[in-house]
Amino acid sequence: MALATHGTTTGALYVYGFVRGGALKRFRQEGVDGADVTVVEGEGIAAIVSPVRTTDMKMKRRDLHRHLGVIESAFESTTVIPCAFGTIVESSAELEDGVLIGARDDLLDGFARLDGKVQMNVKATYDEEKLLREILASDPQVAALRERTRGAGEAGYYDRIRLGEIVAARVEERTEADTARLADALAAHAVDVTLEGPGRGVALRGSFLVARKSLARFESALEALARAERPLLRFEAIGPLPPTAFAASSVNSRG
Amino acid sequence: MAVATRGTSSNYLQRAPSPSGLADVLDVILDKGLVIDAYVRVSVIGIEVVTIDARIVIASVDTYLRFAEAVNRLDLQQTERAGIEELRGGGKKDETKGVIEGAKEKVTPGRGNSRKERSR
């Protein structure tokens, strides 16, 4: 197939994701490295691609936005299986034989699984001062050590380490319990969940796959949860997004 | 971070339809998405972005405190910078190691739990 290219081209293609054949033809979005975005179709499936102009293409920060922008624009009108950032195939022939034909059944299963679903990313972070105050108030050992180390200067060095160890352990326990509780509350309105590993000060960071018809319920649950958890926790929600966190399990789950 | 707000945005729940800041974009696309190398030869460009794994942090109060300060500064700055100047064949391991005291985790797009081999 003919690709709109300018300058020299390697024949290699940057792949953004997959949609059902015929769903999309043209993209206004600029692709990675400023290239034009188009589709390679075969067997009822279309790969969203753009030409790779040089073998040592330098990706820039804006290419992250372009990658997501292309996927988001496809997601506006159809079901899309997003590819991992930075996926490049040797040629359109390899893409057709290897993926459009070779992975056809898996991709079709993926579309069916993701049809009518959106991804909501939710993050809840602690107000650290409030969290530490709660721990201090609820743990006499922490309070005692704090008293002992205050004003002790260098003499209190080992007590300070001990204090830090205990506080860190309490924070970890607390976070673990909160993560499970918050994730459960939202998972009740989702069809799938992927949670990110713990991060400092983070009670919840995860992606929820939500049916469009349940989106209003998910959002009210989120609103209610965030209101109930204030002021210790502050929530951020991004979406509806294309299902980037759920694409992998739609075909080859290797995790 | 500028977040386009809508609907129920409040001081306890901030809403955005799409990620705008780099950290949020990375959250959405890095290490996410379909990996097709089971079917075809692919080269996943080796962008390695340093993130901070707080689990490793708590070796002592000393590092805890230093880290606490460092993380607040580093978390975003580091990502912004590592954010994507370096590429391909990635491995600026040693440069970044000292900066955040080894408490880091490399994230390679699409290769979360899989082998790190790259074709060609």
JSON list of C-alpha atoms in Angstrom, two decimals, chain A residues 55 59 61 64-65 68 72 81-90 94 98-99 103 106 120-121 160-161 164 168 196 198 200 205 219 223 226-227 230 234-241 244-245 247 251-252 254-255, chain B residues 1 6 8 11-20 22 24-29 32-45 47 54-55 58 61-62 68 71 80 84 87-88 109-110 113-115 120:
[
{"chain": "A", "resi": 55, "resn": "THR", "atom": "CA", "xyz": [16.56, 4.53, 11.46]},
{"chain": "A", "resi": 59, "resn": "MET", "atom": "CA", "xyz": [11.73, 10.81, 20.00]},
{"chain": "A", "resi": 61, "resn": "ARG", "atom": "CA", "xyz": [8.78, 14.86, 24.66]},
{"chain": "A", "resi": 64, "resn": "LEU", "atom": "CA", "xyz": [4.56, 11.24, 23.85]},
{"chain": "A", "resi": 65, "resn": "HIS", "atom": "CA", "xyz": [1.69, 13.66, 23.38]},
{"chain": "A", "resi": 68, "resn": "LEU", "atom": "CA", "xyz": [-1.54, 9.60, 22.86]},
{"chain": "A", "resi": 72, "resn": "GLU", "atom": "CA", "xyz": [-7.37, 9.52, 21.59]},
{"chain": "A", "resi": 81, "resn": "ILE", "atom": "CA", "xyz": [-6.54, -1.26, 21.09]},
{"chain": "A", "resi": 82, "resn": "PRO", "atom": "CA", "xyz": [-3.62, 1.04, 21.88]},
{"chain": "A", "resi": 83, "resn": "CYS", "atom": "CA", "xyz": [-0.07, -0.11, 21.25]},
{"chain": "A", "resi": 84, "resn": "ALA", "atom": "CA", "xyz": [2.83, 0.38, 23.61]},
{"chain": "A", "resi": 85, "resn": "PHE", "atom": "CA", "xyz": [4.63, 3.67, 23.13]},
{"chain": "A", "resi": 86, "resn": "GLY", "atom": "CA", "xyz": [7.55, 3.26, 20.76]},
{"chain": "A", "resi": 87, "resn": "THR", "atom": "CA", "xyz": [6.32, 0.27, 18.78]},
{"chain": "A", "resi": 88, "resn": "ILE", "atom": "CA", "xyz": [7.93, 0.13, 15.35]},
{"chain": "A", "resi": 89, "resn": "VAL", "atom": "CA", "xyz": [7.61, -2.62, 12.75]},
{"chain": "A", "resi": 90, "resn": "GLU", "atom": "CA", "xyz": [9.91, -3.25, 9.81]},
{"chain": "A", "resi": 94, "resn": "GLU", "atom": "CA", "xyz": [5.30, -7.62, 8.22]},
{"chain": "A", "resi": 98, "resn": "GLY", "atom": "CA", "xyz": [2.37, -10.87, 11.43]},
{"chain": "A", "resi": 99, "resn": "VAL", "atom": "CA", "xyz": [-0.34, -8.94, 13.18]},
{"chain": "A", "resi": 103, "resn": "ALA", "atom": "CA", "xyz": [-3.10, -11.94, 15.53]},
{"chain": "A", "resi": 106, "resn": "ASP", "atom": "CA", "xyz": [-6.80, -12.08, 19.39]},
{"chain": "A", "resi": 120, "resn": "MET", "atom": "CA", "xyz": [-10.60, 6.17, 34.11]},
{"chain": "A", "resi": 121, "resn": "ASN", "atom": "CA", "xyz": [-7.29, 6.88, 35.83]},
{"chain": "A", "resi": 160, "resn": "ARG", "atom": "CA", "xyz": [15.45, 9.43, 65.33]},
{"chain": "A", "resi": 161, "resn": "ILE", "atom": "CA", "xyz": [16.23, 6.49, 63.11]},
{"chain": "A", "resi": 164, "resn": "GLY", "atom": "CA", "xyz": [11.60, 7.10, 61.26]},
{"chain": "A", "resi": 168, "resn": "ALA", "atom": "CA", "xyz": [7.52, 4.49, 57.85]},
{"chain": "A", "resi": 196, "resn": "GLU", "atom": "CA", "xyz": [0.11, 0.70, 40.02]},
{"chain": "A", "resi": 198, "resn": "PRO", "atom": "CA", "xyz": [2.79, 1.91, 45.79]},
{"chain": "A", "resi": 200, "resn": "ARG", "atom": "CA", "xyz": [5.35, 7.76, 48.17]},
{"chain": "A", "resi": 205, "resn": "ARG", "atom": "CA", "xyz": [-3.05, 4.96, 41.64]},
{"chain": "A", "resi": 219, "resn": "GLU", "atom": "CA", "xyz": [-18.23, 9.11, 38.64]},
{"chain": "A", "resi": 223, "resn": "GLU", "atom": "CA", "xyz": [-17.21, 11.91, 43.94]},
{"chain": "A", "resi": 226, "resn": "ALA", "atom": "CA", "xyz": [-13.39, 11.66, 47.49]},
{"chain": "A", "resi": 227, "resn": "ARG", "atom": "CA", "xyz": [-15.80, 13.68, 49.62]},
{"chain": "A", "resi": 230, "resn": "ARG", "atom": "CA", "xyz": [-11.26, 14.50, 52.58]},
{"chain": "A", "resi": 234, "resn": "ARG", "atom": "CA", "xyz": [-7.02, 14.35, 47.62]},
{"chain": "A", "resi": 235, "resn": "PHE", "atom": "CA", "xyz": [-8.22, 12.69, 44.44]},
{"chain": "A", "resi": 236, "resn": "GLU", "atom": "CA", "xyz": [-7.37, 13.29, 40.83]},
{"chain": "A", "resi": 237, "resn": "ALA", "atom": "CA", "xyz": [-9.25, 11.63, 38.02]},
{"chain": "A", "resi": 238, "resn": "ILE", "atom": "CA", "xyz": [-8.38, 11.66, 34.35]},
{"chain": "A", "resi": 239, "resn": "GLY", "atom": "CA", "xyz": [-10.67, 10.34, 31.68]},
{"chain": "A", "resi": 240, "resn": "PRO", "atom": "CA", "xyz": [-12.53, 8.99, 29.87]},
{"chain": "A", "resi": 241, "resn": "LEU", "atom": "CA", "xyz": [-9.36, 7.72, 28.24]},
{"chain": "A", "resi": 244, "resn": "THR", "atom": "CA", "xyz": [-4.18, 1.91, 27.39]},
{"chain": "A", "resi": 245, "resn": "ALA", "atom": "CA", "xyz": [-3.86, -0.04, 30.62]},
{"chain": "A", "resi": 247, "resn": "ALA", "atom": "CA", "xyz": [-4.84, -3.34, 25.89]},
{"chain": "A", "resi": 251, "resn": "VAL", "atom": "CA", "xyz": [-4.18, -10.04, 23.31]},
{"chain": "A", "resi": 252, "resn": "ASN", "atom": "CA", "xyz": [-1.08, -11.43, 24.87]},
{"chain": "A", "resi": 254, "resn": "ARG", "atom": "CA", "xyz": [2.36, -11.86, 29.75]},
{"chain": "A", "resi": 255, "resn": "GLY", "atom": "CA", "xyz": [2.43, -10.28, 33.11]},
{"chain": "B", "resi": 1, "resn": "MET", "atom": "CA", "xyz": [0.37, 21.44, 36.90]},
{"chain": "B", "resi": 6, "resn": "ARG", "atom": "CA", "xyz": [-14.72, 20.27, 34.48]},
{"chain": "B", "resi": 8, "resn": "THR", "atom": "CA", "xyz": [-17.29, 18.36, 39.85]},
{"chain": "B", "resi": 11, "resn": "ASN", "atom": "CA", "xyz": [-10.39, 20.80, 46.31]},
{"chain": "B", "resi": 12, "resn": "TYR", "atom": "CA", "xyz": [-10.78, 17.11, 47.06]},
{"chain": "B", "resi": 13, "resn": "LEU", "atom": "CA", "xyz": [-11.43, 15.88, 43.53]},
{"chain": "B", "resi": 14, "resn": "GLN", "atom": "CA", "xyz": [-9.73, 17.31, 40.51]},
{"chain": "B", "resi": 15, "resn": "ARG", "atom": "CA", "xyz": [-11.00, 16.25, 37.13]},
{"chain": "B", "resi": 16, "resn": "ALA", "atom": "CA", "xyz": [-9.46, 16.31, 33.68]},
{"chain": "B", "resi": 17, "resn": "PRO", "atom": "CA", "xyz": [-10.71, 14.65, 30.53]},
{"chain": "B", "resi": 18, "resn": "SER", "atom": "CA", "xyz": [-7.20, 14.08, 29.24]},
{"chain": "B", "resi": 19, "resn": "PRO", "atom": "CA", "xyz": [-3.72, 14.21, 30.73]},
{"chain": "B", "resi": 20, "resn": "SER", "atom": "CA", "xyz": [-1.89, 17.46, 30.14]},
{"chain": "B", "resi": 22, "resn": "LEU", "atom": "CA", "xyz": [4.11, 15.16, 31.31]},
{"chain": "B", "resi": 24, "resn": "ASP", "atom": "CA", "xyz": [0.18, 12.29, 33.68]},
{"chain": "B", "resi": 25, "resn": "VAL", "atom": "CA", "xyz": [0.88, 11.52, 30.05]},
{"chain": "B", "resi": 26, "resn": "LEU", "atom": "CA", "xyz": [3.60, 9.12, 31.13]},
{"chain": "B", "resi": 27, "resn": "ASP", "atom": "CA", "xyz": [1.14, 7.52, 33.52]},
{"chain": "B", "resi": 28, "resn": "VAL", "atom": "CA", "xyz": [-1.24, 6.84, 30.68]},
{"chain": "B", "resi": 29, "resn": "ILE", "atom": "CA", "xyz": [1.11, 5.61, 27.98]},
{"chain": "B", "resi": 32, "resn": "LYS", "atom": "CA", "xyz": [0.94, 0.48, 28.83]},
{"chain": "B", "resi": 33, "resn": "GLY", "atom": "CA", "xyz": [-0.60, -0.75, 25.64]},
{"chain": "B", "resi": 34, "resn": "LEU", "atom": "CA", "xyz": [-0.36, -3.80, 23.51]},
{"chain": "B", "resi": 35, "resn": "VAL", "atom": "CA", "xyz": [3.03, -5.36, 22.91]},
{"chain": "B", "resi": 36, "resn": "ILE", "atom": "CA", "xyz": [2.93, -7.06, 19.53]},
{"chain": "B", "resi": 37, "resn": "ASP", "atom": "CA", "xyz": [6.29, -8.75, 19.48]},
{"chain": "B", "resi": 38, "resn": "ALA", "atom": "CA", "xyz": [4.70, -12.13, 19.96]},
{"chain": "B", "resi": 39, "resn": "TYR", "atom": "CA", "xyz": [3.57, -11.75, 16.34]},
{"chain": "B", "resi": 40, "resn": "VAL", "atom": "CA", "xyz": [6.08, -9.62, 14.57]},
{"chain": "B", "resi": 41, "resn": "ARG", "atom": "CA", "xyz": [9.59, -8.29, 14.89]},
{"chain": "B", "resi": 42, "resn": "VAL", "atom": "CA", "xyz": [9.38, -4.95, 16.58]},
{"chain": "B", "resi": 43, "resn": "SER", "atom": "CA", "xyz": [11.78, -2.46, 17.89]},
{"chain": "B", "resi": 44, "resn": "VAL", "atom": "CA", "xyz": [10.45, -0.76, 20.90]},
{"chain": "B", "resi": 45, "resn": "ILE", "atom": "CA", "xyz": [12.42, 2.38, 21.26]},
{"chain": "B", "resi": 47, "resn": "ILE", "atom": "CA", "xyz": [13.20, 5.14, 26.31]},
{"chain": "B", "resi": 54, "resn": "ALA", "atom": "CA", "xyz": [9.30, 4.57, 47.49]},
{"chain": "B", "resi": 55, "resn": "ARG", "atom": "CA", "xyz": [9.45, 1.03, 48.75]},
{"chain": "B", "resi": 58, "resn": "ILE", "atom": "CA", "xyz": [13.09, 3.53, 53.95]},
{"chain": "B", "resi": 61, "resn": "VAL", "atom": "CA", "xyz": [15.68, 7.99, 58.88]},
{"chain": "B", "resi": 62, "resn": "ASP", "atom": "CA", "xyz": [18.66, 9.68, 57.40]},
{"chain": "B", "resi": 68, "resn": "ALA", "atom": "CA", "xyz": [11.70, 13.11, 51.39]},
{"chain": "B", "resi": 71, "resn": "VAL", "atom": "CA", "xyz": [11.58, 13.30, 46.07]},
{"chain": "B", "resi": 80, "resn": "GLU", "atom": "CA", "xyz": [10.79, 15.89, 32.82]},
{"chain": "B", "resi": 84, "resn": "ILE", "atom": "CA", "xyz": [12.80, 11.85, 26.72]},
{"chain": "B", "resi": 87, "resn": "LEU", "atom": "CA", "xyz": [16.65, 7.10, 23.55]},
{"chain": "B", "resi": 88, "resn": "ARG", "atom": "CA", "xyz": [17.41, 3.97, 21.88]},
{"chain": "B", "resi": 109, "resn": "PRO", "atom": "CA", "xyz": [7.63, 1.10, 27.44]},
{"chain": "B", "resi": 110, "resn": "GLY", "atom": "CA", "xyz": [5.63, -2.00, 26.80]},
{"chain": "B", "resi": 113, "resn": "ASN", "atom": "CA", "xyz": [7.21, -7.78, 32.93]},
{"chain": "B", "resi": 114, "resn": "SER", "atom": "CA", "xyz": [8.66, -9.18, 29.80]},
{"chain": "B", "resi": 115, "resn": "ARG", "atom": "CA", "xyz": [12.13, -9.79, 28.62]},
{"chain": "B", "resi": 120, "resn": "ARG", "atom": "CA", "xyz": [17.86, -5.52, 15.70]}
]
